[in-house]
CSV table of C-alpha atoms and ligand atoms in Angstrom, one decimal:
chain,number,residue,atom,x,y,z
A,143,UNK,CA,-28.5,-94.3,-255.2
A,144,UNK,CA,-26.4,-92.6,-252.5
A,145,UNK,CA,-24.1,-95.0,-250.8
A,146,UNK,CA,-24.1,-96.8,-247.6
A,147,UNK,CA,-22.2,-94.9,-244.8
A,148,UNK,CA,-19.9,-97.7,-243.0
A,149,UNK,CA,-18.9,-96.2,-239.0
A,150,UNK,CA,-18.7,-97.8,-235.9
A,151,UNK,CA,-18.5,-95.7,-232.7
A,152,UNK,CA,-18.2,-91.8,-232.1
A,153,UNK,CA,-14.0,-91.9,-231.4
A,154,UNK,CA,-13.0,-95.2,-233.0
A,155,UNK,CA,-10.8,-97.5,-232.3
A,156,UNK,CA,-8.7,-99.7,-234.1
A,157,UNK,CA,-11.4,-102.2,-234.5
A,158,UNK,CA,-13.5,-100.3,-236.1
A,159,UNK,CA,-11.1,-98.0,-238.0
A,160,UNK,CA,-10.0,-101.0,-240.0
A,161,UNK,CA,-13.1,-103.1,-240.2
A,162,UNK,CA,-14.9,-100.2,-242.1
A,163,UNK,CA,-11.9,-99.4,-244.4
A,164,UNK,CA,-12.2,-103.1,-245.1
A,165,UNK,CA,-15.6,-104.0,-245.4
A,166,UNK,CA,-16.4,-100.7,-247.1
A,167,UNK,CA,-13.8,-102.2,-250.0
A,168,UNK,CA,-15.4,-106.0,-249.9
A,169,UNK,CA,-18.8,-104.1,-250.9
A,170,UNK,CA,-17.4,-101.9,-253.4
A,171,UNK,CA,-15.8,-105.3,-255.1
A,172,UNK,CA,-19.3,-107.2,-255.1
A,173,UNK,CA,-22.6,-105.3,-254.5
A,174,UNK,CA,-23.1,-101.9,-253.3
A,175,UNK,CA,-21.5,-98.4,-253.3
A,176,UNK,CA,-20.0,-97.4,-249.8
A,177,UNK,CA,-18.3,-94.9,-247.9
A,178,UNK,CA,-16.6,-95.2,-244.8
A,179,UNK,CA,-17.1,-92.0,-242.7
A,180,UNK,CA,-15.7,-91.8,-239.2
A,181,UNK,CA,-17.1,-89.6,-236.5
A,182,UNK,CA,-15.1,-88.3,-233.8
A,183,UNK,CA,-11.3,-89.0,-233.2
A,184,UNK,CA,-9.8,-92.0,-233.7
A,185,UNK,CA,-7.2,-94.2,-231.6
A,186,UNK,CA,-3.7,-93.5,-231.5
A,187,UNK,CA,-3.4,-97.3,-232.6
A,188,UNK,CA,-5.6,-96.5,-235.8
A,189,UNK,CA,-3.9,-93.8,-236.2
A,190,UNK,CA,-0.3,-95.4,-235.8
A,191,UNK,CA,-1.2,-97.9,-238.3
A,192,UNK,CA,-2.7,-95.3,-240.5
A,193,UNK,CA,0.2,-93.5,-240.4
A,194,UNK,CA,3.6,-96.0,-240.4
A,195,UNK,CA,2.4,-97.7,-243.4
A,196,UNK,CA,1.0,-94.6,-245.3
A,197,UNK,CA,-2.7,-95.5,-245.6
A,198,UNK,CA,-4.9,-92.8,-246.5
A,199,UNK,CA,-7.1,-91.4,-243.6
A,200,UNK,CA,-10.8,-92.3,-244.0
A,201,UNK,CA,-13.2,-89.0,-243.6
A,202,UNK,CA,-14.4,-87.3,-240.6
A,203,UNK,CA,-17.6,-86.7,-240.5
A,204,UNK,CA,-19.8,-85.2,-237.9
A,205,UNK,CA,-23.0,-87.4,-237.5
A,206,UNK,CA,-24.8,-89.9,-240.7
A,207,UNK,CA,-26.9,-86.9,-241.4
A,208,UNK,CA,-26.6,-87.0,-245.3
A,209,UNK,CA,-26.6,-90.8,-245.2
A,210,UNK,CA,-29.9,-92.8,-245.8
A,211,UNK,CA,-28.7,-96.0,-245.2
A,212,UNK,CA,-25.7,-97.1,-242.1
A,213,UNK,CA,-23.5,-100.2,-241.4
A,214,UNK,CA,-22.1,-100.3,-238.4
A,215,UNK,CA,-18.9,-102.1,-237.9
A,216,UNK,CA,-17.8,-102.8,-234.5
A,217,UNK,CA,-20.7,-101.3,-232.9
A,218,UNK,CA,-24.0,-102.7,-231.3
A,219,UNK,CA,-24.9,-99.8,-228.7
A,220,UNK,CA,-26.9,-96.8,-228.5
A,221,UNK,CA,-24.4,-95.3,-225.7
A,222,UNK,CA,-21.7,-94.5,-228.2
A,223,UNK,CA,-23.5,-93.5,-231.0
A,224,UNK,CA,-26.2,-91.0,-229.6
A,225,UNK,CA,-27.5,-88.2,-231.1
A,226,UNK,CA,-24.8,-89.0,-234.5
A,227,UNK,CA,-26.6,-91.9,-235.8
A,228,UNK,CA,-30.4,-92.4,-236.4
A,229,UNK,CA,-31.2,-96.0,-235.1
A,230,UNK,CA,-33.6,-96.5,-238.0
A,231,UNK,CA,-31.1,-96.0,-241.0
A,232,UNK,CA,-28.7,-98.8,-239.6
A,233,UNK,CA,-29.6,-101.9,-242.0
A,234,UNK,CA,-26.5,-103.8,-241.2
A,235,UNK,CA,-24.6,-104.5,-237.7
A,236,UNK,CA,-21.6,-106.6,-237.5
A,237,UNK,CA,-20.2,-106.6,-233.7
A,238,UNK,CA,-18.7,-109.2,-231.4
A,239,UNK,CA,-19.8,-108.3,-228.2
A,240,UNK,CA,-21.9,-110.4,-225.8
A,241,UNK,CA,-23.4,-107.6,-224.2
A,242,UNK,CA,-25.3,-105.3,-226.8
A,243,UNK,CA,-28.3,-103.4,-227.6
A,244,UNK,CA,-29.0,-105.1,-231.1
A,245,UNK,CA,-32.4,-104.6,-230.8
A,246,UNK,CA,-32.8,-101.5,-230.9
A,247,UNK,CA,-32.1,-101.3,-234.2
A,248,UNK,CA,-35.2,-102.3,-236.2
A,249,UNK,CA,-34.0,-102.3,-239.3
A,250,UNK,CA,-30.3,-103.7,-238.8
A,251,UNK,CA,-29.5,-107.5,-240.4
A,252,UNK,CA,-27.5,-108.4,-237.4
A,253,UNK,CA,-23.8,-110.3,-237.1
A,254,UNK,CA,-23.2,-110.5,-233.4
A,255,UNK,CA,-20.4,-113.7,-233.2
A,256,UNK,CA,-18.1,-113.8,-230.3
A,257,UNK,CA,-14.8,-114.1,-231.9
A,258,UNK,CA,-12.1,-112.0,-230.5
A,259,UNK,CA,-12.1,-109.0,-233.1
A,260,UNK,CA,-15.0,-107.6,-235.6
A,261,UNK,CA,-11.7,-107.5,-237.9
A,262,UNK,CA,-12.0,-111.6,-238.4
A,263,UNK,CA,-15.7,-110.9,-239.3
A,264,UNK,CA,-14.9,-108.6,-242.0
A,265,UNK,CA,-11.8,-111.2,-243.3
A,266,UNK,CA,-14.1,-114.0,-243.2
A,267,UNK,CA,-16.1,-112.3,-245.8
A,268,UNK,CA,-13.3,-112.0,-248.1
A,269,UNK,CA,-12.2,-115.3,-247.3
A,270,UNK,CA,-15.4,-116.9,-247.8
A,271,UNK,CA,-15.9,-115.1,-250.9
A,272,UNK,CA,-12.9,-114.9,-252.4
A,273,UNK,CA,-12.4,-111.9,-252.9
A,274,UNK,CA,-9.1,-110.3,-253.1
A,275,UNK,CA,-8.0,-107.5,-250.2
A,276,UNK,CA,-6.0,-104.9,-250.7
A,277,UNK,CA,-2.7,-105.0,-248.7
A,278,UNK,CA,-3.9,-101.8,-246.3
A,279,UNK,CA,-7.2,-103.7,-245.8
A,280,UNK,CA,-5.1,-106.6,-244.5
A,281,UNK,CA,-2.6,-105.0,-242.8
A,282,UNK,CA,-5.7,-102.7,-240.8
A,283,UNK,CA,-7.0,-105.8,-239.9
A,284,UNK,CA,-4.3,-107.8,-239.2
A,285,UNK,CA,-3.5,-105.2,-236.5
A,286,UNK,CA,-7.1,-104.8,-235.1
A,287,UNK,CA,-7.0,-108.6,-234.6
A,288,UNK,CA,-3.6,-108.5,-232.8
A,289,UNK,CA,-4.9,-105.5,-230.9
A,290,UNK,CA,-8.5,-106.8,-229.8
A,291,UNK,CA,-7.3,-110.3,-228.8
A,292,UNK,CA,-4.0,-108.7,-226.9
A,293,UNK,CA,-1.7,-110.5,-229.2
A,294,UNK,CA,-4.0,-113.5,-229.2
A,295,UNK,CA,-3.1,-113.8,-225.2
A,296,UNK,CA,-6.8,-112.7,-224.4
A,297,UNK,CA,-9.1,-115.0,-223.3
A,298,UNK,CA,-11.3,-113.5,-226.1
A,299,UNK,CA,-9.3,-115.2,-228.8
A,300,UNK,CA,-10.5,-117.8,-230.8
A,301,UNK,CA,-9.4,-119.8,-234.0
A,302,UNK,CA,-10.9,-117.9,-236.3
A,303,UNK,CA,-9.4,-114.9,-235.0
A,304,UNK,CA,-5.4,-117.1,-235.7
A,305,UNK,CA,-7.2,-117.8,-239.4
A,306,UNK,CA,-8.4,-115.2,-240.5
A,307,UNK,CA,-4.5,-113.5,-239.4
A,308,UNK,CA,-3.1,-116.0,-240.8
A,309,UNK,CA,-4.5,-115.6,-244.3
A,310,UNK,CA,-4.3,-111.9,-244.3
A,311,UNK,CA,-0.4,-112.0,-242.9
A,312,UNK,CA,0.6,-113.7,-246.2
A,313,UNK,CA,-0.6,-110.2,-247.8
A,314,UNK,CA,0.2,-107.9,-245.5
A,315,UNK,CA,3.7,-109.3,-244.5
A,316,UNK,CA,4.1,-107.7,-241.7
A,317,UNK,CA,7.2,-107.5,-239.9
A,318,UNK,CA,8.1,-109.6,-236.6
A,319,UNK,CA,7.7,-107.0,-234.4
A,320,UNK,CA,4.3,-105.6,-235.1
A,321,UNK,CA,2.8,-107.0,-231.7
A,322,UNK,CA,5.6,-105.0,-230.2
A,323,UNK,CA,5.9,-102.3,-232.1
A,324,UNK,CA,1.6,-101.9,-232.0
A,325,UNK,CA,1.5,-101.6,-228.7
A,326,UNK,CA,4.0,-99.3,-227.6
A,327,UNK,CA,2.4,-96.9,-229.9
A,328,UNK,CA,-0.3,-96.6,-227.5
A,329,UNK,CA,1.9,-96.9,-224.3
A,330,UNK,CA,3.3,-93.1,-223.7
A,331,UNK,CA,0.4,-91.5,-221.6
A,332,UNK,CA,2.6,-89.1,-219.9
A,333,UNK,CA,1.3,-85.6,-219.2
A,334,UNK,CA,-2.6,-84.9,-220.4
A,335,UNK,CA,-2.1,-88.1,-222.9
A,336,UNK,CA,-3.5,-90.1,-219.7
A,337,UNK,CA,-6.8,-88.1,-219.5
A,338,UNK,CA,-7.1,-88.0,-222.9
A,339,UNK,CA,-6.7,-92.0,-223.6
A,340,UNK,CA,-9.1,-92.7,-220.5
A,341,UNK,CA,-11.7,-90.8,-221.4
A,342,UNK,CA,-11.8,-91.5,-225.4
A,343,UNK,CA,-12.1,-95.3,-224.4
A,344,UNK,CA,-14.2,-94.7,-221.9
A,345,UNK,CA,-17.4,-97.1,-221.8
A,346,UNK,CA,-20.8,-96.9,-219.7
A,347,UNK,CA,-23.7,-99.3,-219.2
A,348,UNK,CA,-27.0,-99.0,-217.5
A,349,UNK,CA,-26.4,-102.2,-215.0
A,350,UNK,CA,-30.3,-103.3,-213.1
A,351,UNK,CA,-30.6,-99.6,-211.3
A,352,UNK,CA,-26.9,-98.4,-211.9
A,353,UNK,CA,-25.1,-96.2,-214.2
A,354,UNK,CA,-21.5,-98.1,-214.8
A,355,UNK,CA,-18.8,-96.6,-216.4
A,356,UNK,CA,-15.4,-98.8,-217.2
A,357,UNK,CA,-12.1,-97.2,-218.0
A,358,UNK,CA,-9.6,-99.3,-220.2
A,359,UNK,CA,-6.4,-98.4,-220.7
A,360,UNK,CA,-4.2,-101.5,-222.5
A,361,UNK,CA,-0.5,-100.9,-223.0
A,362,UNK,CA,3.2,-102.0,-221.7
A,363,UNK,CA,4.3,-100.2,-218.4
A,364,UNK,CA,1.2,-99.8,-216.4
A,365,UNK,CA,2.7,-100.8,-213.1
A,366,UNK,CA,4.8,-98.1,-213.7
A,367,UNK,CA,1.6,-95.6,-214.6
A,368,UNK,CA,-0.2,-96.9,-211.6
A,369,UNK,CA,2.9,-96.2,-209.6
A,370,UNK,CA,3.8,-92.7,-210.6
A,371,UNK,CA,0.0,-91.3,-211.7
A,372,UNK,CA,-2.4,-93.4,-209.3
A,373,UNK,CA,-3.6,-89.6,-207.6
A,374,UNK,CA,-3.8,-88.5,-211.2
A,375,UNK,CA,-5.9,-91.9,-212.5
A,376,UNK,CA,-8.1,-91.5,-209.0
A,377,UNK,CA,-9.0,-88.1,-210.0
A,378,UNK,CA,-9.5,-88.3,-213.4
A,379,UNK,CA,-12.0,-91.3,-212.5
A,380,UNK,CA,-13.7,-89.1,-210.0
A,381,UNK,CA,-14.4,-86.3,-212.1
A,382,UNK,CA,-15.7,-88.1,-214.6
A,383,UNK,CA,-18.1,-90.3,-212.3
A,384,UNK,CA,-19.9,-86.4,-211.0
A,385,UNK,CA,-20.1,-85.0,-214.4
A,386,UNK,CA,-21.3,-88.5,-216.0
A,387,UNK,CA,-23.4,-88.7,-212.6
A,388,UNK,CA,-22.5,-92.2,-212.1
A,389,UNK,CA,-23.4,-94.8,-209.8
A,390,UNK,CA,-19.5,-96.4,-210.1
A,391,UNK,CA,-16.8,-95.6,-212.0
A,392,UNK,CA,-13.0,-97.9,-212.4
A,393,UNK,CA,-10.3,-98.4,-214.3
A,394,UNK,CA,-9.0,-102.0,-215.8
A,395,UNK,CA,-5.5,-101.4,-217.1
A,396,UNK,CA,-4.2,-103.7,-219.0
A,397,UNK,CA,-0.6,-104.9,-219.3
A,398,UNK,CA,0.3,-106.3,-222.3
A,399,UNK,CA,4.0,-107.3,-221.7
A,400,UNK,CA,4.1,-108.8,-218.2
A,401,UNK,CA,-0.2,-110.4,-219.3
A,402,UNK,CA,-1.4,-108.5,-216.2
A,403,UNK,CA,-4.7,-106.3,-215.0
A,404,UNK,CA,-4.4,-103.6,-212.4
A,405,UNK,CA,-8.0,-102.7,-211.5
A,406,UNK,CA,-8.3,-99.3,-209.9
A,407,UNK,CA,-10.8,-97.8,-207.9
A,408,UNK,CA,-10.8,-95.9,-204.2
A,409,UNK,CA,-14.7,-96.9,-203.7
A,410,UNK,CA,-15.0,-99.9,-200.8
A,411,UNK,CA,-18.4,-100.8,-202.8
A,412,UNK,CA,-17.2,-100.7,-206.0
A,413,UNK,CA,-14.2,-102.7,-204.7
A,414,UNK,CA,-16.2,-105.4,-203.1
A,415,UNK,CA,-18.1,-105.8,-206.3
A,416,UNK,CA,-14.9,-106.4,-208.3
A,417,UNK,CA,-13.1,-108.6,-205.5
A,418,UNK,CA,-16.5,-110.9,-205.7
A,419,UNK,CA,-16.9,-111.1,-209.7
A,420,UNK,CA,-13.2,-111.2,-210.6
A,421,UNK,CA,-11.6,-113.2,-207.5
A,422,UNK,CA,-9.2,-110.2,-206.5
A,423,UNK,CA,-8.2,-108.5,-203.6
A,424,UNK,CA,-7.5,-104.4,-203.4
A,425,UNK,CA,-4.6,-103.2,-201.8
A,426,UNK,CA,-4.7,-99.7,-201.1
A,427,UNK,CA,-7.0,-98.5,-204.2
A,428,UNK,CA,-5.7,-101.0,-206.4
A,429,UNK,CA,-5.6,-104.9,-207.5
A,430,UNK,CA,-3.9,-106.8,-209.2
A,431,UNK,CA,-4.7,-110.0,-211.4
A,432,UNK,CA,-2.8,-112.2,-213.6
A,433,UNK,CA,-3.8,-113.5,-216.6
A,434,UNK,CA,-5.3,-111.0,-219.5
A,435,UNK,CA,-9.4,-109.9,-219.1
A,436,UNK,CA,-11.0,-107.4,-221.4
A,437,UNK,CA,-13.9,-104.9,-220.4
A,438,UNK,CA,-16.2,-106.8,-222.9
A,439,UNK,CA,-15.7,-110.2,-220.7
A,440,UNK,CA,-16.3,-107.8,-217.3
A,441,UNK,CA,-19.1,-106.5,-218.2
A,442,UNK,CA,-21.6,-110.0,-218.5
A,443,UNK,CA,-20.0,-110.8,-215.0
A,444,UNK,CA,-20.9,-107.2,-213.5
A,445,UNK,CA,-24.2,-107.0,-215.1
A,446,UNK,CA,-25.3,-110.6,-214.3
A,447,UNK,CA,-24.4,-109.5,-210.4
A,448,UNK,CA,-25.7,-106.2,-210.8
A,449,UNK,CA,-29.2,-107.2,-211.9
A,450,UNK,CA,-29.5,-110.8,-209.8
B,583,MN,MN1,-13.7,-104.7,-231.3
Protein backbone atom coordinates (compact mmCIF):
# COMPACT_ATOMS: atom_id res chain seq x y z
CA UNK A 1 0.00 0.00 0.00
CA UNK A 2 1.60 3.35 -0.81
CA UNK A 3 1.63 5.77 2.15
CA UNK A 4 -0.42 8.60 3.13
CA UNK A 5 1.15 12.01 2.03
CA UNK A 6 0.93 14.41 5.29
CA UNK A 7 1.10 18.52 3.83
CA UNK A 8 -0.61 21.47 4.85
CA UNK A 9 -0.38 24.55 2.65
CA UNK A 10 1.59 25.41 -0.59
CA UNK A 11 4.57 27.59 1.46
CA UNK A 12 4.29 26.38 4.99
CA UNK A 13 4.53 27.72 7.89
CA UNK A 14 5.65 26.68 11.16
CA UNK A 15 2.39 25.21 12.07
CA UNK A 16 2.26 23.04 9.65
CA UNK A 17 5.93 22.23 9.13
CA UNK A 18 5.94 20.69 12.51
CA UNK A 19 2.51 19.26 12.81
CA UNK A 20 3.23 17.01 9.76
CA UNK A 21 6.78 15.99 10.97
CA UNK A 22 4.89 15.04 14.02
CA UNK A 23 1.80 13.50 13.11
CA UNK A 24 3.51 11.79 10.21
CA UNK A 25 5.72 9.93 13.26
CA UNK A 26 2.48 9.31 15.73
CA UNK A 27 1.08 7.18 12.53
CA UNK A 28 4.18 5.49 11.71
CA UNK A 29 4.23 4.32 15.70
CA UNK A 30 0.56 3.01 15.62
CA UNK A 31 -1.21 2.38 12.24
CA UNK A 32 -0.30 3.50 8.91
CA UNK A 33 2.77 4.18 6.74
CA UNK A 34 3.31 8.09 6.05
CA UNK A 35 5.24 10.60 4.45
CA UNK A 36 5.36 14.09 5.11
CA UNK A 37 5.96 15.99 1.72
CA UNK A 38 5.99 19.72 1.79
CA UNK A 39 5.08 21.81 -1.29
CA UNK A 40 6.44 25.16 -1.77
CA UNK A 41 8.85 27.03 0.55
CA UNK A 42 8.67 26.97 4.00
CA UNK A 43 8.84 29.81 6.78
CA UNK A 44 11.97 31.26 7.93
CA UNK A 45 10.55 30.16 11.50
CA UNK A 46 10.34 26.44 10.23
CA UNK A 47 13.18 26.72 8.82
CA UNK A 48 15.09 28.42 11.94
CA UNK A 49 13.94 25.65 13.98
CA UNK A 50 14.78 23.19 11.39
CA UNK A 51 18.05 24.39 11.25
CA UNK A 52 19.36 25.52 15.06
CA UNK A 53 18.62 22.26 16.38
CA UNK A 54 19.68 20.07 13.36
CA UNK A 55 16.45 18.41 12.32
CA UNK A 56 16.44 16.90 9.07
CA UNK A 57 14.38 18.79 6.35
CA UNK A 58 11.16 17.07 5.37
CA UNK A 59 10.83 16.71 1.24
CA UNK A 60 9.82 19.11 -1.24
CA UNK A 61 7.56 18.07 -3.38
CA UNK A 62 5.70 19.74 -6.15
CA UNK A 63 1.95 18.78 -5.90
CA UNK A 64 0.32 15.06 -4.11
CA UNK A 65 0.39 13.80 -7.63
CA UNK A 66 1.95 10.26 -6.81
CA UNK A 67 -0.08 10.22 -3.54
CA UNK A 68 -3.43 8.31 -3.42
CA UNK A 69 -4.48 9.20 -0.17
CA UNK A 70 -3.68 13.14 1.79
CA UNK A 71 -3.79 14.45 5.40
CA UNK A 72 -3.72 17.74 5.73
CA UNK A 73 -2.32 19.34 8.80
CA UNK A 74 -2.94 22.85 9.42
CA UNK A 75 -4.98 23.31 6.40
CA UNK A 76 -8.90 23.56 5.74
CA UNK A 77 -8.96 25.71 2.35
CA UNK A 78 -9.00 25.31 -1.21
CA UNK A 79 -7.26 28.91 -1.68
CA UNK A 80 -3.86 27.67 -0.63
CA UNK A 81 -3.84 24.34 -1.94
CA UNK A 82 -5.11 24.78 -5.65
CA UNK A 83 -4.16 23.04 -8.49
CA UNK A 84 -1.34 20.84 -5.96
CA UNK A 85 -3.78 18.87 -4.06
CA UNK A 86 -6.87 16.88 -5.48
CA UNK A 87 -9.77 17.67 -2.97
CA UNK A 88 -10.96 14.05 -3.34
CA UNK A 89 -7.76 12.20 -1.99
CA UNK A 90 -7.71 14.22 1.36
CA UNK A 91 -9.19 11.58 3.93
CA UNK A 92 -8.04 13.35 7.00
CA UNK A 93 -8.12 17.30 7.93
CA UNK A 94 -6.90 18.45 11.18
CA UNK A 95 -7.08 22.59 11.33
CA UNK A 96 -8.05 25.12 13.92
CA UNK A 97 -9.49 27.75 12.09
CA UNK A 98 -13.06 29.09 12.45
CA UNK A 99 -13.32 30.11 9.09
CA UNK A 100 -12.79 27.13 6.57
CA UNK A 101 -13.86 25.35 3.63
CA UNK A 102 -14.10 21.78 5.23
CA UNK A 103 -16.64 20.79 3.10
CA UNK A 104 -15.30 20.74 0.26
CA UNK A 105 -13.52 17.87 0.93
CA UNK A 106 -15.81 14.91 0.61
CA UNK A 107 -13.80 12.40 1.74
CA UNK A 108 -11.81 14.25 4.63
CA UNK A 109 -12.59 12.88 8.50
CA UNK A 110 -12.52 16.27 9.83
CA UNK A 111 -10.62 17.85 13.23
CA UNK A 112 -11.56 21.58 13.15
CA UNK A 113 -11.11 22.62 17.22
CA UNK A 114 -10.32 26.17 17.93
CA UNK A 115 -7.34 25.84 20.09
CA UNK A 116 -4.53 28.22 19.43
CA UNK A 117 -2.11 25.98 17.24
CA UNK A 118 -2.82 22.69 15.01
CA UNK A 119 0.55 21.70 16.91
CA UNK A 120 -1.64 20.99 20.35
CA UNK A 121 -3.92 18.79 18.06
CA UNK A 122 -1.19 16.67 16.94
CA UNK A 123 0.35 16.55 20.92
CA UNK A 124 -2.87 15.62 22.13
CA UNK A 125 -2.74 12.60 20.08
CA UNK A 126 0.42 11.50 21.61
CA UNK A 127 -0.68 12.44 24.89
CA UNK A 128 -3.84 10.77 24.64
CA UNK A 129 -2.34 7.75 23.39
CA UNK A 130 0.68 7.54 24.89
CA UNK A 131 2.82 7.34 22.72
CA UNK A 132 6.33 8.42 22.96
CA UNK A 133 7.62 11.69 20.71
CA UNK A 134 10.69 12.05 19.53
CA UNK A 135 12.59 15.15 20.92
CA UNK A 136 12.45 17.09 17.20
CA UNK A 137 8.72 16.22 17.16
CA UNK A 138 8.50 18.05 20.47
CA UNK A 139 10.66 20.64 20.06
CA UNK A 140 8.78 21.46 16.25
CA UNK A 141 5.85 21.69 18.14
CA UNK A 142 6.66 23.24 21.05
CA UNK A 143 7.74 26.12 18.84
CA UNK A 144 4.63 26.11 16.49
CA UNK A 145 2.58 26.45 19.72
CA UNK A 146 4.69 29.44 20.98
CA UNK A 147 4.59 30.85 17.51
CA UNK A 148 0.69 30.47 16.66
CA UNK A 149 -0.49 31.70 20.11
CA UNK A 150 2.26 34.76 20.00
CA UNK A 151 3.93 33.33 23.04
CA UNK A 152 0.62 32.35 24.48
CA UNK A 153 -0.25 36.44 24.54
CA UNK A 154 -2.81 35.85 21.66
CA UNK A 155 -6.17 35.96 22.37
CA UNK A 156 -6.14 32.56 20.40
CA UNK A 157 -4.58 30.71 23.26
CA UNK A 158 -6.24 28.31 25.24
CA UNK A 159 -5.31 25.70 27.99
CA UNK A 160 -4.77 23.06 25.99
CA UNK A 161 -2.42 24.94 23.93
CA UNK A 162 -0.17 25.67 27.90
CA UNK A 163 -0.67 21.57 28.19
CA UNK A 164 0.06 20.18 25.51
CA UNK A 165 3.61 22.68 25.86
CA UNK A 166 3.91 21.86 28.85
CA UNK A 167 4.24 18.09 28.39
CA UNK A 168 6.32 18.28 25.34
CA UNK A 169 8.77 21.09 27.17
CA UNK A 170 9.84 18.26 29.60
CA UNK A 171 11.24 16.51 26.34
CA UNK A 172 12.26 19.08 24.37
CA UNK A 173 13.94 21.16 27.12
CA UNK A 174 14.20 24.03 25.53
CA UNK A 175 16.07 26.84 26.58
CA UNK A 176 14.63 30.15 28.30
CA UNK A 177 14.90 32.16 25.54
CA UNK A 178 13.15 30.30 22.76
CA UNK A 179 10.11 32.83 22.68
CA UNK A 180 12.91 35.39 22.17
CA UNK A 181 15.11 33.85 20.28
CA UNK A 182 11.98 32.35 17.78
CA UNK A 183 10.91 35.36 16.93
CA UNK A 184 13.62 37.46 16.10
CA UNK A 185 14.40 34.81 13.62
CA UNK A 186 11.69 36.04 11.64
CA UNK A 187 12.17 39.85 12.53
CA UNK A 188 15.00 41.09 9.84
CA UNK A 189 12.87 42.01 6.72
CA UNK A 190 15.23 44.48 5.48
CA UNK A 191 15.76 44.85 1.72
CA UNK A 192 13.52 42.38 -0.58
CA UNK A 193 13.08 40.07 2.78
CA UNK A 194 9.89 42.39 3.32
CA UNK A 195 8.26 41.45 -0.07
CA UNK A 196 9.19 38.17 0.23
CA UNK A 197 7.72 37.51 3.93
CA UNK A 198 4.38 39.44 2.88
CA UNK A 199 3.61 37.76 0.05
CA UNK A 200 4.58 34.03 1.25
CA UNK A 201 2.00 34.63 4.23
CA UNK A 202 -0.23 36.25 2.26
CA UNK A 203 -3.96 35.01 2.67
CA UNK A 204 -7.21 35.75 0.50
CA UNK A 205 -10.92 35.06 1.05
CA UNK A 206 -14.00 35.34 -1.08
CA UNK A 207 -15.97 37.83 1.54
CA UNK A 208 -20.22 38.10 0.28
CA UNK A 209 -19.17 39.84 -3.36
CA UNK A 210 -15.43 40.64 -2.47
CA UNK A 211 -12.12 39.29 -3.08
CA UNK A 212 -10.08 40.00 0.38
CA UNK A 213 -6.65 39.59 0.78
CA UNK A 214 -4.86 39.90 4.46
CA UNK A 215 -1.14 40.53 4.81
CA UNK A 216 0.47 39.32 8.15
CA UNK A 217 3.61 40.07 9.11
CA UNK A 218 4.39 39.01 13.12
CA UNK A 219 7.81 40.00 14.49
CA UNK A 220 9.68 42.46 17.10
CA UNK A 221 10.33 46.08 15.55
CA UNK A 222 7.43 46.76 13.38
CA UNK A 223 7.01 50.32 14.43
CA UNK A 224 10.26 50.70 13.25
CA UNK A 225 9.32 48.75 9.74
CA UNK A 226 6.24 50.83 9.47
CA UNK A 227 8.34 53.88 10.03
CA UNK A 228 11.18 53.42 7.67
CA UNK A 229 9.31 51.11 4.77
CA UNK A 230 5.52 52.33 4.99
CA UNK A 231 5.98 53.63 0.89
CA UNK A 232 7.62 50.27 0.46
CA UNK A 233 4.62 48.13 2.54
CA UNK A 234 1.96 50.65 0.52
CA UNK A 235 3.36 49.52 -2.68
CA UNK A 236 3.90 46.14 -2.20
CA UNK A 237 0.15 45.95 -1.02
CA UNK A 238 -0.94 47.70 -4.13
CA UNK A 239 0.76 45.61 -6.58
CA UNK A 240 -0.44 42.74 -5.29
CA UNK A 241 -4.19 43.91 -4.89
CA UNK A 242 -4.04 44.55 -9.40
CA UNK A 243 -2.31 41.47 -10.14
CA UNK A 244 -4.51 39.39 -7.51
CA UNK A 245 -7.40 41.70 -8.89
CA UNK A 246 -8.67 42.34 -5.52
CA UNK A 247 -11.56 44.04 -4.12
CA UNK A 248 -9.22 45.10 -0.72
CA UNK A 249 -6.03 44.44 0.19
CA UNK A 250 -4.13 45.30 4.11
CA UNK A 251 -1.58 44.56 6.19
CA UNK A 252 -1.92 43.52 10.10
CA UNK A 253 1.57 43.61 11.52
CA UNK A 254 2.03 42.20 14.40
CA UNK A 255 4.40 43.22 17.28
CA UNK A 256 5.36 40.64 19.40
CA UNK A 257 7.60 42.56 21.98
CA UNK A 258 5.65 45.83 22.78
CA UNK A 259 1.84 43.15 22.25
CA UNK A 260 0.80 45.65 19.47
CA UNK A 261 -1.00 45.63 15.79
CA UNK A 262 -0.29 48.25 13.20
CA UNK A 263 -2.90 47.79 10.58
CA UNK A 264 -1.96 49.33 7.25
CA UNK A 265 -3.82 50.38 4.38
CA UNK A 266 -4.11 53.87 2.20
CA UNK A 267 -7.88 52.87 1.04
CA UNK A 268 -10.62 55.26 3.03
CA UNK A 269 -13.05 52.19 2.41
CA UNK A 270 -11.00 49.59 3.44
CA UNK A 271 -10.07 51.83 6.42
CA UNK A 272 -13.60 52.45 7.51
CA UNK A 273 -14.22 48.83 7.41
CA UNK A 274 -11.33 48.09 9.81
CA UNK A 275 -12.01 51.22 12.12
CA UNK A 276 -15.79 49.71 12.46
CA UNK A 277 -14.86 45.86 13.00
CA UNK A 278 -11.77 46.37 15.06
CA UNK A 279 -12.61 49.73 17.12
CA UNK A 280 -9.42 51.66 15.57
CA UNK A 281 -8.74 54.79 14.16
CA UNK A 282 -6.13 55.41 10.97
CA UNK A 283 -3.80 58.08 11.19
CA UNK A 284 -2.29 58.87 7.94
CA UNK A 285 -2.41 55.10 6.28
CA UNK A 286 -1.95 53.44 9.44
CA UNK A 287 -3.60 52.34 12.96
CA UNK A 288 -2.66 51.28 15.68
CA UNK A 289 -4.13 48.80 18.39
CA UNK A 290 -3.07 47.35 21.49
CA UNK A 291 -3.55 44.13 22.65
CA UNK A 292 -2.38 41.04 20.21
CA UNK A 293 -5.19 39.94 17.18
CA UNK A 294 -4.36 37.31 14.65
CA UNK A 295 -5.76 37.31 10.90
CA UNK A 296 -7.62 34.02 11.74
CA UNK A 297 -9.76 36.06 14.57
CA UNK A 298 -10.12 39.18 11.68
CA UNK A 299 -11.40 37.33 9.35
CA UNK A 300 -15.04 35.98 11.17
CA UNK A 301 -15.45 39.81 12.08
CA UNK A 302 -14.69 40.97 8.29
CA UNK A 303 -16.70 38.29 6.74
CA UNK A 304 -19.74 38.51 9.19
CA UNK A 305 -19.71 42.54 8.08
CA UNK A 306 -18.94 41.74 4.65
CA UNK A 307 -21.84 39.38 3.96
CA UNK A 308 -24.62 41.08 6.58
MN1 LIG B 1 -1.77 27.24 12.55
Amino acid sequence: MKPILITGYVNPDLDAVAGTIAYSEFLNKTSRNSVVGLIGEPHDEAKYILDNYHIKYPQIIPNADDFDEVILVDASDLIGIEGKIAPEKVIEIIDHRRVHEADKFPNAKVQIELVGSASTLIAEKFIQNNIEISRESAILLCGAITSNTLNFKGGVTTDRDRVAFEYLNKIAQLPSDFAKELFKSKSDLSGDKLKERILGDLAWFNMGNKKVSIAQIEMVGAKELIENRLNDILKILEDIKKEMKLDLIFQNTIELDECKNYFVSNDRETQKLLEKILDIKFNGSVAERPNLIMRKQIVPLLKEELEK
